[in-house]
CSV table of C-alpha atoms in Angstrom, one decimal:
chain,number,residue,atom,x,y,z
A,9,MET,CA,110.9,111.3,30.2
A,10,SER,CA,111.5,113.6,33.2
A,11,GLY,CA,109.0,114.7,35.7
A,12,ILE,CA,108.7,116.6,39.0
A,13,LEU,CA,110.0,114.6,41.9
A,14,SER,CA,107.9,114.3,45.0
A,15,THR,CA,108.5,113.8,48.7
A,16,HIS,CA,106.3,111.3,50.6
A,17,HIS,CA,105.3,111.7,54.3
A,18,LYS,CA,103.4,109.3,56.4
A,19,LEU,CA,101.9,110.4,59.7
A,20,HIS,CA,100.0,108.7,62.5
A,21,VAL,CA,97.4,110.8,64.3
A,22,SER,CA,98.1,110.8,68.1
A,23,GLU,CA,95.6,111.5,70.9
A,24,ALA,CA,97.1,115.0,71.4
A,25,ASP,CA,96.3,115.9,67.7
A,26,GLN,CA,92.8,114.5,67.3
A,27,GLY,CA,90.2,117.1,66.4
A,28,THR,CA,92.7,119.4,64.7
A,29,ARG,CA,91.7,120.6,61.2
A,30,LEU,CA,93.7,118.7,58.6
A,31,ASP,CA,95.4,121.7,56.9
A,32,LYS,CA,96.6,123.0,60.4
A,33,TYR,CA,97.7,119.5,61.3
A,34,LEU,CA,99.8,119.2,58.2
A,35,SER,CA,101.5,122.6,58.8
A,36,GLU,CA,102.3,121.6,62.4
A,37,LYS,CA,103.8,118.3,61.5
A,38,ILE,CA,105.7,119.0,58.2
A,39,ASP,CA,108.6,121.5,58.2
A,40,ASN,CA,108.2,124.5,55.9
A,41,LEU,CA,104.6,123.6,54.9
A,42,SER,CA,102.2,126.5,55.4
A,43,ARG,CA,98.4,126.0,56.0
A,44,ALA,CA,97.8,127.5,52.6
A,45,LYS,CA,100.0,124.9,50.9
A,46,GLY,CA,98.5,122.1,53.0
A,47,LEU,CA,95.1,123.2,51.8
A,48,LYS,CA,96.1,123.1,48.2
A,49,LEU,CA,97.6,119.6,48.6
A,50,ILE,CA,94.3,118.4,50.1
A,51,GLN,CA,92.3,120.0,47.3
A,52,ASN,CA,94.7,118.4,44.7
A,53,SER,CA,94.1,114.9,46.2
A,54,SER,CA,97.8,114.7,47.3
A,55,VAL,CA,96.7,113.9,50.9
A,56,LEU,CA,95.1,110.6,51.8
A,57,ILE,CA,93.7,109.5,55.1
A,58,ASN,CA,93.4,105.7,55.5
A,59,ASP,CA,94.0,105.6,51.7
A,60,LYS,CA,91.0,107.9,50.9
A,61,THR,CA,90.7,111.5,49.8
A,62,VAL,CA,89.0,113.9,52.3
A,63,ASN,CA,87.4,117.3,52.5
A,64,PRO,CA,89.7,120.2,53.5
A,65,SER,CA,87.6,120.8,56.6
A,66,HIS,CA,88.2,117.3,57.9
A,67,ARG,CA,89.4,117.0,61.5
A,68,VAL,CA,91.9,114.3,62.2
A,69,SER,CA,91.0,111.4,64.5
A,70,LEU,CA,93.1,109.2,66.7
A,71,GLY,CA,94.7,106.3,64.8
A,72,GLU,CA,94.2,107.7,61.3
A,73,VAL,CA,97.1,107.2,58.9
A,74,VAL,CA,97.9,110.3,56.8
A,75,HIS,CA,99.8,110.0,53.5
A,76,ILE,CA,101.1,113.3,52.0
A,77,LEU,CA,102.8,113.6,48.6
A,78,ILE,CA,104.5,116.9,48.2
A,79,PRO,CA,105.9,117.9,44.8
A,80,ASP,CA,109.4,119.3,45.0
A,81,VAL,CA,109.5,123.0,44.3
A,82,ALA,CA,110.6,123.9,40.7
A,83,PRO,CA,112.0,127.3,40.0
A,84,SER,CA,109.4,129.8,38.9
A,85,HIS,CA,108.8,130.1,35.2
A,86,LEU,CA,108.4,133.9,35.5
A,87,ALA,CA,110.9,136.1,33.6
A,88,PRO,CA,113.0,138.5,35.7
A,89,TRP,CA,112.0,142.2,35.3
A,90,GLN,CA,114.6,144.9,35.9
A,91,LEU,CA,112.5,147.1,38.1
A,92,LYS,CA,114.5,148.8,40.9
A,93,LEU,CA,112.6,147.9,44.0
A,94,GLU,CA,112.3,150.5,46.8
A,95,VAL,CA,113.7,148.3,49.7
A,96,ILE,CA,112.6,149.3,53.2
A,97,TYR,CA,114.3,146.3,54.9
A,98,GLU,CA,116.2,143.2,53.8
A,99,ASP,CA,118.0,140.3,55.5
A,100,ASN,CA,118.5,136.6,54.7
A,101,TRP,CA,114.8,135.9,55.5
A,102,ILE,CA,112.6,138.7,54.4
A,103,LEU,CA,112.4,141.6,52.0
A,104,VAL,CA,110.0,144.5,52.8
A,105,ILE,CA,109.4,146.9,49.9
A,106,ASN,CA,107.4,150.0,49.1
A,107,LYS,CA,105.2,149.0,46.2
A,108,PRO,CA,104.3,151.7,43.7
A,109,ALA,CA,100.8,152.1,42.4
A,110,GLY,CA,100.0,150.8,38.9
A,111,ILE,CA,102.1,147.6,39.3
A,112,ALA,CA,100.4,144.2,40.0
A,113,VAL,CA,101.9,142.1,42.8
A,114,HIS,CA,101.9,138.9,40.8
A,115,PRO,CA,100.7,137.8,37.3
A,116,ALA,CA,97.0,137.8,36.7
A,117,PRO,CA,94.7,138.3,33.7
A,118,GLY,CA,95.7,141.6,32.0
A,119,HIS,CA,99.1,141.6,33.9
A,120,ARG,CA,101.1,138.6,32.7
A,121,ASP,CA,104.5,140.1,33.3
A,122,LYS,CA,106.2,143.2,34.7
A,123,THR,CA,104.8,142.5,38.2
A,124,ILE,CA,106.4,142.7,41.6
A,125,ALA,CA,107.0,138.9,41.5
A,126,ASN,CA,109.0,139.3,38.3
A,127,ALA,CA,111.0,142.1,39.9
A,128,LEU,CA,111.7,139.9,43.0
A,129,ILE,CA,113.3,137.2,40.8
A,130,ASN,CA,115.5,139.9,39.3
A,131,HIS,CA,116.4,141.2,42.7
A,132,ASP,CA,117.3,137.7,44.1
A,133,SER,CA,117.1,134.7,41.8
A,134,ASP,CA,116.8,132.3,44.8
A,135,ILE,CA,113.3,133.7,45.5
A,136,SER,CA,112.2,131.9,42.3
A,137,ARG,CA,112.0,128.7,44.5
A,138,VAL,CA,110.0,130.2,47.4
A,139,GLY,CA,106.3,129.9,47.6
A,140,GLU,CA,104.0,129.2,44.6
A,141,ASN,CA,105.5,128.9,41.2
A,142,SER,CA,103.3,131.7,39.8
A,143,ARG,CA,103.9,134.1,42.7
A,144,PRO,CA,107.4,133.5,44.1
A,145,GLY,CA,108.2,135.1,47.4
A,146,ILE,CA,104.7,136.6,47.7
A,147,ILE,CA,102.9,136.3,51.0
A,148,HIS,CA,100.1,138.8,50.7
A,149,ARG,CA,99.1,141.3,48.1
A,150,LEU,CA,98.1,144.9,47.5
A,151,ASP,CA,95.6,146.0,44.8
A,152,LEU,CA,97.0,147.2,41.5
A,153,GLU,CA,96.4,150.9,42.3
A,154,THR,CA,97.3,150.7,46.0
A,155,SER,CA,100.9,151.7,47.0
A,156,GLY,CA,102.8,150.9,50.2
A,157,LEU,CA,104.4,148.3,52.3
A,158,LEU,CA,104.6,144.7,51.1
A,159,ILE,CA,106.3,141.7,52.9
A,160,THR,CA,108.0,139.1,50.8
A,161,ALA,CA,109.8,135.9,51.8
A,162,LYS,CA,113.3,134.9,50.8
A,163,ASN,CA,113.1,131.2,51.9
A,164,GLU,CA,110.4,128.6,52.6
A,165,ILE,CA,110.6,128.8,56.4
A,166,ALA,CA,110.0,132.6,56.3
A,167,HIS,CA,107.1,132.1,53.8
A,168,LYS,CA,105.5,129.5,56.1
A,169,LYS,CA,105.9,131.4,59.3
A,170,ILE,CA,104.7,134.8,58.1
A,171,SER,CA,101.8,133.2,56.1
A,172,GLU,CA,100.7,131.6,59.5
A,173,GLN,CA,100.9,135.1,61.1
A,174,PHE,CA,98.5,136.4,58.4
A,175,ALA,CA,96.2,133.4,58.9
A,176,ASP,CA,96.2,133.9,62.6
A,177,ARG,CA,95.6,137.7,62.1
A,178,LYS,CA,98.8,138.6,64.0
A,179,VAL,CA,100.1,140.9,61.3
A,180,LYS,CA,98.9,144.5,62.0
A,181,LYS,CA,98.4,146.7,59.0
A,182,SER,CA,97.1,150.2,58.5
A,183,TYR,CA,96.4,152.4,55.4
A,184,TYR,CA,95.8,156.0,54.6
A,185,ALA,CA,92.6,156.4,52.5
A,186,LEU,CA,91.2,159.7,51.3
A,187,VAL,CA,87.4,159.4,50.9
A,188,ILE,CA,84.7,161.5,49.5
A,189,GLY,CA,82.6,163.2,52.2
A,190,ILE,CA,83.0,163.3,56.0
A,191,PRO,CA,82.0,160.2,58.0
A,192,GLU,CA,79.5,160.7,60.8
A,193,ASN,CA,81.8,159.1,63.4
A,194,ASP,CA,85.4,160.1,64.1
A,195,ILE,CA,86.2,156.5,64.9
A,196,ALA,CA,84.2,153.5,63.9
A,197,ILE,CA,84.2,149.8,63.0
A,198,ILE,CA,82.6,148.4,59.9
A,199,ASP,CA,81.5,144.8,60.4
A,200,ALA,CA,79.9,143.5,57.2
A,201,PRO,CA,80.4,140.3,55.2
A,202,ILE,CA,82.1,140.5,51.8
A,203,GLY,CA,81.6,138.2,48.8
A,204,ARG,CA,81.3,138.3,45.1
A,205,SER,CA,78.8,140.8,43.8
A,206,PRO,CA,75.7,139.0,42.4
A,207,PHE,CA,75.5,141.7,39.8
A,208,ASN,CA,79.1,141.9,38.6
A,209,ARG,CA,81.4,138.9,39.3
A,210,GLN,CA,84.4,141.0,38.8
A,211,GLN,CA,83.5,143.1,41.9
A,212,MET,CA,83.1,142.4,45.6
A,213,ASP,CA,80.1,143.6,47.6
A,214,ILE,CA,78.4,143.4,51.0
A,215,VAL,CA,76.5,140.1,50.8
A,216,SER,CA,74.8,138.0,53.5
A,217,THR,CA,76.6,134.9,52.3
A,218,GLY,CA,80.0,136.6,52.2
A,219,LYS,CA,83.0,136.0,54.6
A,220,PRO,CA,83.1,137.9,57.9
A,221,SER,CA,85.0,141.1,57.3
A,222,VAL,CA,85.9,143.8,59.8
A,223,THR,CA,87.5,147.2,59.2
A,224,GLN,CA,88.3,150.0,61.7
A,225,TYR,CA,88.9,153.6,60.7
A,226,GLU,CA,89.5,156.9,62.3
A,227,ILE,CA,89.5,160.4,60.8
A,228,VAL,CA,93.0,161.9,60.6
A,229,ASP,CA,91.9,165.2,58.9
A,230,THR,CA,89.0,166.7,57.1
A,231,TYR,CA,88.7,169.1,54.2
A,232,THR,CA,85.8,170.8,52.5
A,233,ALA,CA,84.4,167.7,50.9
A,234,HIS,CA,86.9,165.0,51.7
A,235,SER,CA,88.4,163.1,54.7
A,236,LEU,CA,91.7,161.5,55.3
A,237,LEU,CA,91.3,158.3,57.2
A,238,LYS,CA,93.6,155.8,58.9
A,239,VAL,CA,92.2,152.4,58.1
A,240,SER,CA,93.0,149.1,59.9
A,241,PRO,CA,91.6,146.0,58.3
A,242,LYS,CA,91.1,143.2,60.9
A,243,THR,CA,90.4,140.6,58.2
A,244,GLY,CA,92.0,140.3,54.7
A,245,ARG,CA,89.2,140.1,52.1
A,246,THR,CA,89.7,141.1,48.5
A,247,HIS,CA,89.1,144.8,48.1
A,248,GLN,CA,88.0,144.9,51.7
A,249,ILE,CA,88.8,148.6,52.5
A,250,ARG,CA,87.4,149.9,49.3
A,251,VAL,CA,84.1,147.9,49.6
A,252,HIS,CA,83.6,148.7,53.3
A,253,LEU,CA,84.2,152.5,52.7
A,254,LYS,CA,81.8,152.5,49.8
A,255,SER,CA,79.2,150.7,51.9
A,256,ILE,CA,79.1,153.6,54.3
A,257,GLY,CA,78.8,156.2,51.6
A,258,HIS,CA,82.4,157.3,51.5
A,259,PRO,CA,84.2,155.7,48.6
A,260,VAL,CA,88.0,156.0,48.1
A,261,VAL,CA,89.0,159.0,45.9
A,262,GLY,CA,90.0,157.8,42.5
A,263,ASP,CA,88.6,154.3,42.8
A,264,SER,CA,87.2,153.6,39.4
A,265,THR,CA,85.6,150.3,40.5
A,266,TYR,CA,83.8,151.3,43.6
A,267,GLY,CA,83.6,155.0,43.2
A,268,LYS,CA,84.7,157.2,40.3
A,269,LEU,CA,87.8,158.5,38.6
A,270,GLU,CA,89.4,161.7,39.9
A,271,PRO,CA,90.6,164.0,37.0
A,272,ASP,CA,93.4,165.4,39.1
A,273,LEU,CA,94.7,162.0,40.4
A,274,ASP,CA,95.7,159.1,38.1
A,275,ARG,CA,95.3,156.4,40.8
A,276,GLN,CA,93.2,155.6,43.8
A,277,PHE,CA,94.1,157.3,47.1
A,278,LEU,CA,94.9,154.2,49.2
A,279,HIS,CA,98.4,153.6,50.7
A,280,ALA,CA,99.6,150.8,53.0
A,281,SER,CA,101.4,153.0,55.5
A,282,SER,CA,102.3,150.7,58.4
A,283,LEU,CA,103.1,147.0,59.1
A,284,SER,CA,104.0,145.1,62.2
A,285,PHE,CA,104.8,141.4,62.5
A,286,ASN,CA,107.3,139.0,64.1
A,287,HIS,CA,110.5,138.1,62.4
A,288,PRO,CA,110.4,134.5,61.2
A,289,GLU,CA,113.8,133.6,62.7
A,290,SER,CA,114.2,135.7,65.8
A,291,GLY,CA,110.6,136.3,66.7
A,292,LYS,CA,111.4,140.0,67.3
A,293,LEU,CA,108.5,142.4,66.6
A,294,LEU,CA,109.2,144.4,63.5
A,295,ASN,CA,107.5,147.7,62.8
A,296,PHE,CA,107.6,149.5,59.4
A,297,ASN,CA,106.2,152.8,58.2
A,298,SER,CA,105.8,154.4,54.8
A,299,ASP,CA,105.0,158.1,54.1
A,300,LEU,CA,102.5,159.0,51.4
A,301,PRO,CA,104.0,159.0,47.9
A,302,ILE,CA,104.5,162.5,46.4
A,303,GLU,CA,101.5,162.4,44.1
A,304,LEU,CA,99.2,161.7,47.1
A,305,SER,CA,100.9,164.3,49.4
A,306,ARG,CA,100.6,166.9,46.7
A,307,TYR,CA,96.9,166.1,46.3
A,308,ILE,CA,96.4,166.6,50.0
A,309,GLU,CA,98.2,170.0,49.8
A,310,ARG,CA,95.8,171.1,47.1
A,311,LEU,CA,92.8,170.1,49.2
A,312,LYS,CA,94.2,172.0,52.2
A,313,SER,CA,94.8,175.1,50.1
A,314,SER,CA,91.3,175.0,48.7
A,315,SER,CA,89.8,174.5,52.1
A,316,ASN,CA,91.8,177.4,53.6
A,317,MET,CA,90.7,179.7,50.7
A,318,LYS,CA,87.0,178.9,51.4
A,319,ASP,CA,87.5,179.4,55.1
A,320,THR,CA,88.9,182.9,54.6
A,321,ALA,CA,86.4,183.9,51.9
């Protein structure tokens, strides 16, 4: 009977490393292992310290012996999907694409196939061995109805290094969001913890026990009853931008979960417009920008036209 092969590592904690959180220690000592993967190994009892399982928050101590069993990566079981990706940039390390609205980044309940992950395997079959089996190549995600820039990895080193940049909040992102109403301040920071809603477990909300969450926004333009914002999340919580904007009374236009549907727009008005991060091989700072897709730019033009008509009435 065949099984998945595993690689064993044995580490001895030195004085220089003591006090380091275990998942960080593993990522620093083992090539191509990200903190996220290290955390999963700990949670799956694949990491032993002095022959005992430990909590993920454990900090290593001088003299401890760490055993790590890492299953070899099997190709993803996902089926390729022949979606033509809009490639913004590609080399042997990374692939930056423009994700359309209405397509999930990876399989999830209700979206088992025809995701960006399936399309990545079709684009380059080697990506099937990068990252998690159920989400090959995926480093971060965009919501189903959000469009825009998405970074994907083409090898394990790239996956690890860019994942670490996200964990260390070194990746800079901004979005265009059209909201209902006009915020009181032209520029502001929303600092409010986000967690699962106590009333609807399928939604997120501002809750005192939530994770620290920070979003900055500035007004780009205003119309009669709407505002176009440039939004920069400083943390990466689920639905962060949508929850934070709702919390100040200005939900994203077309957001059926945290606002309401918009009859003239078949998606939410949220677009990942800029990304900057360091290349995993060269370390060079890369900057990418994405214009509003045509359905969003046309919606803005209609708002401008309506506002101008009211101004001249």
